[in-house]
CSV table of C-alpha atoms in Angstrom, one decimal:
chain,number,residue,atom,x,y,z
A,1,UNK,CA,-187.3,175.0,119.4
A,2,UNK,CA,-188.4,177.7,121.8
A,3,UNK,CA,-186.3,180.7,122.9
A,4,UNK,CA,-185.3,179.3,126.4
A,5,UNK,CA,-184.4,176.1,124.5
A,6,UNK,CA,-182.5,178.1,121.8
A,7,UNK,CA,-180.7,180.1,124.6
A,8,UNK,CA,-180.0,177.0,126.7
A,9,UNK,CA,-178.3,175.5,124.1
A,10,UNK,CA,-176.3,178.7,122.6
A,11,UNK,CA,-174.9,178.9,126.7
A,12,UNK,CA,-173.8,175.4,126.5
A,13,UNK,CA,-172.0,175.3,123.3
A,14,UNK,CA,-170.5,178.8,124.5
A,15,UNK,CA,-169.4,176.7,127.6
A,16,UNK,CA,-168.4,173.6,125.5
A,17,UNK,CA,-166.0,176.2,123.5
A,18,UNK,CA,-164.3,177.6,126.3
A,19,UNK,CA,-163.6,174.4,128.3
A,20,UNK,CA,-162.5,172.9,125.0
A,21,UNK,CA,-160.0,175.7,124.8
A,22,UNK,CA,-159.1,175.6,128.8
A,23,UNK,CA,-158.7,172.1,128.8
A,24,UNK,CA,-155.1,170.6,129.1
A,25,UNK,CA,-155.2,167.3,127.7
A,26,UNK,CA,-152.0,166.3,130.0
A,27,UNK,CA,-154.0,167.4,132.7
A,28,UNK,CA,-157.1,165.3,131.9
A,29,UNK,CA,-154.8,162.2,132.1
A,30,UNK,CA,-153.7,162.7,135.1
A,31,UNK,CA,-156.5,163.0,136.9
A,32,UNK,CA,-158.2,160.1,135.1
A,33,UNK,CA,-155.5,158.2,135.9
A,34,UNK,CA,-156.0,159.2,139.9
A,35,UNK,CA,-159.8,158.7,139.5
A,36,UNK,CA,-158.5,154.7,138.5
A,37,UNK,CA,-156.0,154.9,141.3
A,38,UNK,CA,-158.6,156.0,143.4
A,39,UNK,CA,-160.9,153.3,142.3
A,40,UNK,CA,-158.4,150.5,142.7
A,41,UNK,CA,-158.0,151.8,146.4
A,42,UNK,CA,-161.7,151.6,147.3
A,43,UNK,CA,-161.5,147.9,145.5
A,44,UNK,CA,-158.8,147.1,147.7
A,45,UNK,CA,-160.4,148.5,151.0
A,46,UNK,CA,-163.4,146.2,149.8
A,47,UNK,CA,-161.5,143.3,149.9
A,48,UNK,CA,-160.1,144.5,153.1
A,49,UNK,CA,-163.2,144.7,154.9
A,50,UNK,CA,-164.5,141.7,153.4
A,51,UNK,CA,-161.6,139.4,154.8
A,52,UNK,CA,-162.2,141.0,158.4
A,53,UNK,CA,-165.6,140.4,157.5
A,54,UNK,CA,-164.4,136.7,156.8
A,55,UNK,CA,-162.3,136.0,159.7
A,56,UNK,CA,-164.6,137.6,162.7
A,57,UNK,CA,-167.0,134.2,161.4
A,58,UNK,CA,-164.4,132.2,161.1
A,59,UNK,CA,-163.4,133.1,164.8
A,60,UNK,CA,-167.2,132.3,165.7
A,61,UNK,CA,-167.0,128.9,163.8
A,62,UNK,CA,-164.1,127.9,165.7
A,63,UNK,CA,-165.8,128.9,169.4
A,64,UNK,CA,-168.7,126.8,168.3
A,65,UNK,CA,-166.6,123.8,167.6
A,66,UNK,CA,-164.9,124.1,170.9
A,67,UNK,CA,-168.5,124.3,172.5
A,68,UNK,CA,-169.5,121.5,170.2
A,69,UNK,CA,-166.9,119.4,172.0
A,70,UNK,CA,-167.6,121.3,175.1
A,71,UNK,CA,-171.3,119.8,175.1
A,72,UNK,CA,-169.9,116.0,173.8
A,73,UNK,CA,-167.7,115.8,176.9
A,74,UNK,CA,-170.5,117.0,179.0
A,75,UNK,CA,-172.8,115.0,177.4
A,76,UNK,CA,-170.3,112.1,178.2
A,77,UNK,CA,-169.7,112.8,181.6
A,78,UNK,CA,-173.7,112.7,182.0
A,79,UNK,CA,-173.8,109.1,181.0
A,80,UNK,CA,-171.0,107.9,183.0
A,81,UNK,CA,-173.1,109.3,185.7
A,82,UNK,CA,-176.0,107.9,184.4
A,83,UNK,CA,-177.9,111.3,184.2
A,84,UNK,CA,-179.8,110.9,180.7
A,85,UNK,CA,-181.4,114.5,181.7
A,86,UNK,CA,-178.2,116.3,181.6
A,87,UNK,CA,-176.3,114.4,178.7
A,88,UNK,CA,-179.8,115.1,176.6
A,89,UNK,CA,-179.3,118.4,177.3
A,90,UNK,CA,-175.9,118.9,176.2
A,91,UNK,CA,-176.5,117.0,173.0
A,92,UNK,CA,-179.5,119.5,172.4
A,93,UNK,CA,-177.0,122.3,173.0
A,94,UNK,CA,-174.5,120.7,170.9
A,95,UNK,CA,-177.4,120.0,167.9
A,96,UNK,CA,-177.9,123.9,167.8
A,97,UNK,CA,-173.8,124.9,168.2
A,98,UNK,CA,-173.7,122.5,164.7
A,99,UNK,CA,-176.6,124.3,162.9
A,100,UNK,CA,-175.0,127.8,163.6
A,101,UNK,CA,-171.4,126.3,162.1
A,102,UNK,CA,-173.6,125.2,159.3
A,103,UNK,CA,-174.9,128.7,159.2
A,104,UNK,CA,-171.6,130.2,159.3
A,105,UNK,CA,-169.5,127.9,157.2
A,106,UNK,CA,-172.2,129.0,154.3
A,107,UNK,CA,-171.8,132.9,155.1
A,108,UNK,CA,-167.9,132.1,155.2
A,109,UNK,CA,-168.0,130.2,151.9
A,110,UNK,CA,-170.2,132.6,150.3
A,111,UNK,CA,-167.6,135.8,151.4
A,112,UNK,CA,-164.4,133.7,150.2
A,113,UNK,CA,-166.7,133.8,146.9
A,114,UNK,CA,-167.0,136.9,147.0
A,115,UNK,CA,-163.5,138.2,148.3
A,116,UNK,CA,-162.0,135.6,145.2
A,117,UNK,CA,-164.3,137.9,143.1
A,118,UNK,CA,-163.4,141.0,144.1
A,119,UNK,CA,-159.0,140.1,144.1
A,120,UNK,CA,-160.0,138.8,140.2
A,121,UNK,CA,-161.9,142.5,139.6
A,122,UNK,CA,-158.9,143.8,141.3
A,123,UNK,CA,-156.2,142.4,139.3
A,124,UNK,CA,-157.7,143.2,136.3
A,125,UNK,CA,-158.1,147.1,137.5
A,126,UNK,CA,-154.8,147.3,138.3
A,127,UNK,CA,-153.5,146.0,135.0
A,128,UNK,CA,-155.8,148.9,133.4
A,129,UNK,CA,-154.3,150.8,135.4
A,130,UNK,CA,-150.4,150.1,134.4
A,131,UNK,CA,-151.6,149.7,130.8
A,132,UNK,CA,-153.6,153.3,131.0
A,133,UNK,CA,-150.5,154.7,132.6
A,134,UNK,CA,-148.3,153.7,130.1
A,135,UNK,CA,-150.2,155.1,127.3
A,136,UNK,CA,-150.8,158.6,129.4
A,137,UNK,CA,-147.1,158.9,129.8
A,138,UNK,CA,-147.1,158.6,125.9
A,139,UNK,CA,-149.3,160.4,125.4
A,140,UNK,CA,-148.6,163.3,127.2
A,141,UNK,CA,-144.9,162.5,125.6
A,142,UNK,CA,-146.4,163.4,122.3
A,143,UNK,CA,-148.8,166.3,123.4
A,144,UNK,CA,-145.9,168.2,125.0
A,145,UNK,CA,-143.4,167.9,121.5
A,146,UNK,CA,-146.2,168.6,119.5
A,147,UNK,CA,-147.1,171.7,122.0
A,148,UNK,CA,-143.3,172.8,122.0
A,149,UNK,CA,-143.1,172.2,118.1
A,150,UNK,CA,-146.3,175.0,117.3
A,151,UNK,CA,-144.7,177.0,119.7
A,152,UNK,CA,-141.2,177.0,117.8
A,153,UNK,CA,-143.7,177.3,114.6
A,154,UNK,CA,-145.9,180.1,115.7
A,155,UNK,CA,-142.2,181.9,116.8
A,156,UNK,CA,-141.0,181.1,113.5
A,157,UNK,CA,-143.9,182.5,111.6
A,158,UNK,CA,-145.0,185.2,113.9
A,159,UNK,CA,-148.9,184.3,114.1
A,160,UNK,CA,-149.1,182.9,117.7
A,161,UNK,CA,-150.6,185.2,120.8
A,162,UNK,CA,-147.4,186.4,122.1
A,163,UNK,CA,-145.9,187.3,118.4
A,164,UNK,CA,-148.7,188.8,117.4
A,165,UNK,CA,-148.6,190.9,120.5
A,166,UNK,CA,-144.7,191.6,120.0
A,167,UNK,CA,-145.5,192.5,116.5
A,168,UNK,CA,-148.9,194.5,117.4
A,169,UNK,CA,-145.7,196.1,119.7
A,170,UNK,CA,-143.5,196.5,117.3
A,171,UNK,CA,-145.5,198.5,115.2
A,172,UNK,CA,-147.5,201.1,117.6
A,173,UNK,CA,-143.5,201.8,118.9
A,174,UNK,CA,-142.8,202.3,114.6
A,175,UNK,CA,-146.3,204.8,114.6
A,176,UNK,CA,-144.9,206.8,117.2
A,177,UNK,CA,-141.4,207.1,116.5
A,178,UNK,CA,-142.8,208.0,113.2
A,179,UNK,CA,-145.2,210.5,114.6
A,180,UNK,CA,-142.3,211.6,117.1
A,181,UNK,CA,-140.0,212.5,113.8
A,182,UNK,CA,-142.4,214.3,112.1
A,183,UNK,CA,-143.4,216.3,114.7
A,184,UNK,CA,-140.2,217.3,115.2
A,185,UNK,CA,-139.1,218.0,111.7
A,186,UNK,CA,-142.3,220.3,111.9
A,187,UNK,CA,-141.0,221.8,114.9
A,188,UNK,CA,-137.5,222.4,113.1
A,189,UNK,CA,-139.5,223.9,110.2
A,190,UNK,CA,-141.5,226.6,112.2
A,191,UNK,CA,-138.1,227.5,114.2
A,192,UNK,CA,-136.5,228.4,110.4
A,193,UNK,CA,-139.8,230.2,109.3
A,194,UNK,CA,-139.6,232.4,112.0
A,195,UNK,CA,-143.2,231.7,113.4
A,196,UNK,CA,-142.7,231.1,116.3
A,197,UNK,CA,-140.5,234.4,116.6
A,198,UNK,CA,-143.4,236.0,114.6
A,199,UNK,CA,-146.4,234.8,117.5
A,200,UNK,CA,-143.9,236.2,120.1
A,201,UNK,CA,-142.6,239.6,118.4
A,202,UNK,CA,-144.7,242.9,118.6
A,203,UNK,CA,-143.1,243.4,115.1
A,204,UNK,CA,-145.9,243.7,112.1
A,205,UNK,CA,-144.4,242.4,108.1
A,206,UNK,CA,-143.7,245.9,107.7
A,207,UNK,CA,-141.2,246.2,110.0
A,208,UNK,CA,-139.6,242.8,109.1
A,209,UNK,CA,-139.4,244.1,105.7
A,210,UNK,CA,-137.9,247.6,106.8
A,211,UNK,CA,-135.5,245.9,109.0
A,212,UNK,CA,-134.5,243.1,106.2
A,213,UNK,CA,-134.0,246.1,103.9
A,214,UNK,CA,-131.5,248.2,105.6
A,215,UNK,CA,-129.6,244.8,106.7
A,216,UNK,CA,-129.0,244.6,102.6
A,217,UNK,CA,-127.9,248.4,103.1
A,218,UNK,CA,-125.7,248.1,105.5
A,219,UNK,CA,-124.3,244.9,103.3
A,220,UNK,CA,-123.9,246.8,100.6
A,221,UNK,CA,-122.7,249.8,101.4
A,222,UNK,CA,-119.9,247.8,103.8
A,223,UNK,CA,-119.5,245.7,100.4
A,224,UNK,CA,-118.9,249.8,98.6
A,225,UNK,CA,-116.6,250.7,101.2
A,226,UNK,CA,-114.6,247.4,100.8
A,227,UNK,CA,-114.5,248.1,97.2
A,228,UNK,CA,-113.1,250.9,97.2
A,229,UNK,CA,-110.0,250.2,100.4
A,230,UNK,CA,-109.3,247.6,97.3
A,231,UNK,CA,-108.8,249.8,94.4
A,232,UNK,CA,-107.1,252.6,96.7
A,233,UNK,CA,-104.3,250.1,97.8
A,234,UNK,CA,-103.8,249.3,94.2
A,235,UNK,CA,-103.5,252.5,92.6
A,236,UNK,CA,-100.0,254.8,91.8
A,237,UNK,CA,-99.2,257.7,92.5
A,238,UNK,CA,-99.3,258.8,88.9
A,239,UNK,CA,-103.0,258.4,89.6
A,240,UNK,CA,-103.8,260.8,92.2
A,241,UNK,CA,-104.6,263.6,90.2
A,242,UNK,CA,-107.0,261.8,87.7
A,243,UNK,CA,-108.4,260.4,91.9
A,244,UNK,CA,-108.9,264.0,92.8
A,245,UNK,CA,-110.6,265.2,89.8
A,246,UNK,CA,-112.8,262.2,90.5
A,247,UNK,CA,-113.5,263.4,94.0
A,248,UNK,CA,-114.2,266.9,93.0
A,249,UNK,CA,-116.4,265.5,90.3
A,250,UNK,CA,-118.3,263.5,92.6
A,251,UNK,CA,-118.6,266.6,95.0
A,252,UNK,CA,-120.0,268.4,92.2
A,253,UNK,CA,-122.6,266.1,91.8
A,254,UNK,CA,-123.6,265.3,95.5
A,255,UNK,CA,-123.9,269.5,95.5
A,256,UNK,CA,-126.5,268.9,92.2
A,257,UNK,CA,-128.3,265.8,93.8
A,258,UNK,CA,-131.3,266.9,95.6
A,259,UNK,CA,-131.1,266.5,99.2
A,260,UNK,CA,-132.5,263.0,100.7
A,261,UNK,CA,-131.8,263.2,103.8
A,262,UNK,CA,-135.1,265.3,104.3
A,263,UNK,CA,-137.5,262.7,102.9
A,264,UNK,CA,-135.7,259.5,105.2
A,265,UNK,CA,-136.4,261.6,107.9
A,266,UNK,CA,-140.2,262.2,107.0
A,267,UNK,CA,-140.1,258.0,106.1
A,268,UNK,CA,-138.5,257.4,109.9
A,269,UNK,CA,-141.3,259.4,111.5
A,270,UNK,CA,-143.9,258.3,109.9
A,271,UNK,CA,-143.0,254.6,110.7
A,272,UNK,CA,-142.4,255.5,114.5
A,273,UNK,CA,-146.3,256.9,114.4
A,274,UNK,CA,-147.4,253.9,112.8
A,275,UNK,CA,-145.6,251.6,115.5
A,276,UNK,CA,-146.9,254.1,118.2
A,277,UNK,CA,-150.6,253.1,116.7
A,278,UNK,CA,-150.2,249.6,116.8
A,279,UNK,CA,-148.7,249.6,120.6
């Protein structure tokens, strides 16, 4: 098989495929059924045309048969006046008027043939075509509960076209919602990390860290000072000496302490040139 060949028939059995699959079955019925319809029709204008056909030579038979008698009475009258001439000429006229109704009555008998032939053939087509009409009606009865039944089927199951689209649906809306949640959840997770504050702050770690620290000072030395409103609401009177021993105590040994205040202040500065650098 040559390549043309090859591709000639690859093309038609692509074609044969996809009018296989385009092809309503309830559809082809009907119009075979109107091709028969139309058949019958042309058999019937046939017959039609065959009986005008018919009668136009009929009509001539009959004018030749009045002519026939036509020439006998002239023919008649020629003897009475005893002209042979003329009543020899009449029956010559009325010889050839008989040889065309010979003529015609054998083209008549041969159409009534013909038209009884064509009325049998017609008869017969139309019976085909109430029997084939029946059975399309049937069958397209059948075709369209089997069609409706896959339909309910492939709903059922989910594996016809417009399921599997749904579901194909279905299941990209599931992948995004998904993709939408995480997102999000990463989103919520970055807001409570602080990077997002972190890519918008001119702050470094070190001054998170410094900051974070004196927030637990603060806390605690709030926490110190609660501490102690607590015990000083409790205690007697009986106690306030033993309290201000304790005071002068503790004064004794903030005066031994050696002073930090001097060294915080060297720690602030040295942060504020550092922040200065990075600015």
């Amino acid at each position: 098989m040559g390549i043309l060949s090859r591709a000639s028939y690859v093309v038609r059995s692509k074609l044969n495929s996809l009018l296989n699959r385009a092809e309503d079955p309830t559809e082809s019925l009907d119009y075979s059924y109107e091709q028969m319809r139309d058949e019958l029709q042309d058999v019937k204008q046939g017959i039609a045309d065959l009986t005008t056909q018919k009668k136009r030579l009929e009509i001539q038979k009959r004018r030749l048969e009045e002519n026939v008698e036509k020439h006998n009475e002239q023919a008649r009258e020629a003897v009475r006046q005893d002209r042979d001439d003329l009543a020899r000429q009449a029956l010559e006229k009325k010889q050839a008027k008989m040889s065309q109704i010979e003529e015609l009555e054998g083209q008549i008998a041969d159409l009534q043939s013909t038209q009884d032939d064509l009325v049998g053939k017609k008869n017969e087509l139309q019976s085909r075509i109430e029997e084939f009409r029946t059975k399309k009606e049937t069958m397209k009865a059948r075709y369209e509960a089997a069609e409706a039944s896959t339909r309910v089927s492939e709903a059922v199951t989910g594996v016809g076209d417009e399921m599997s689209d749904v579901t194909r649906s279905i299941e990209r809306a599931e992948e995004r919602t998904d993709e939408m949640e995480a997102r999000s959840e990463a989103m919520d997770e970055l807001v409570d990390t602080g990077a997002f504050d972190d890519a918008m702050s001119d702050k470094d770690s070190i001054d998170r860290e410094l900051e974070s620290g004196r927030s637990s000072k603060e806390v605690d030395t709030e926490l110190e000072t609660l501490k102690s409103e607590m015990g000083g609401s409790g205690s007697t009177s009986g106690g306030t000496e033993s309290a201000a021993s304790e005071d002068t105590e503790s004064e004794a040994e903030e005066a031994e302490a050696p002073d930090v205040d001097v060294s915080d202040a060297e720690v602030e500065a040295e942060l504020e040139e550092l922040k200065d650098d990075e600015n």
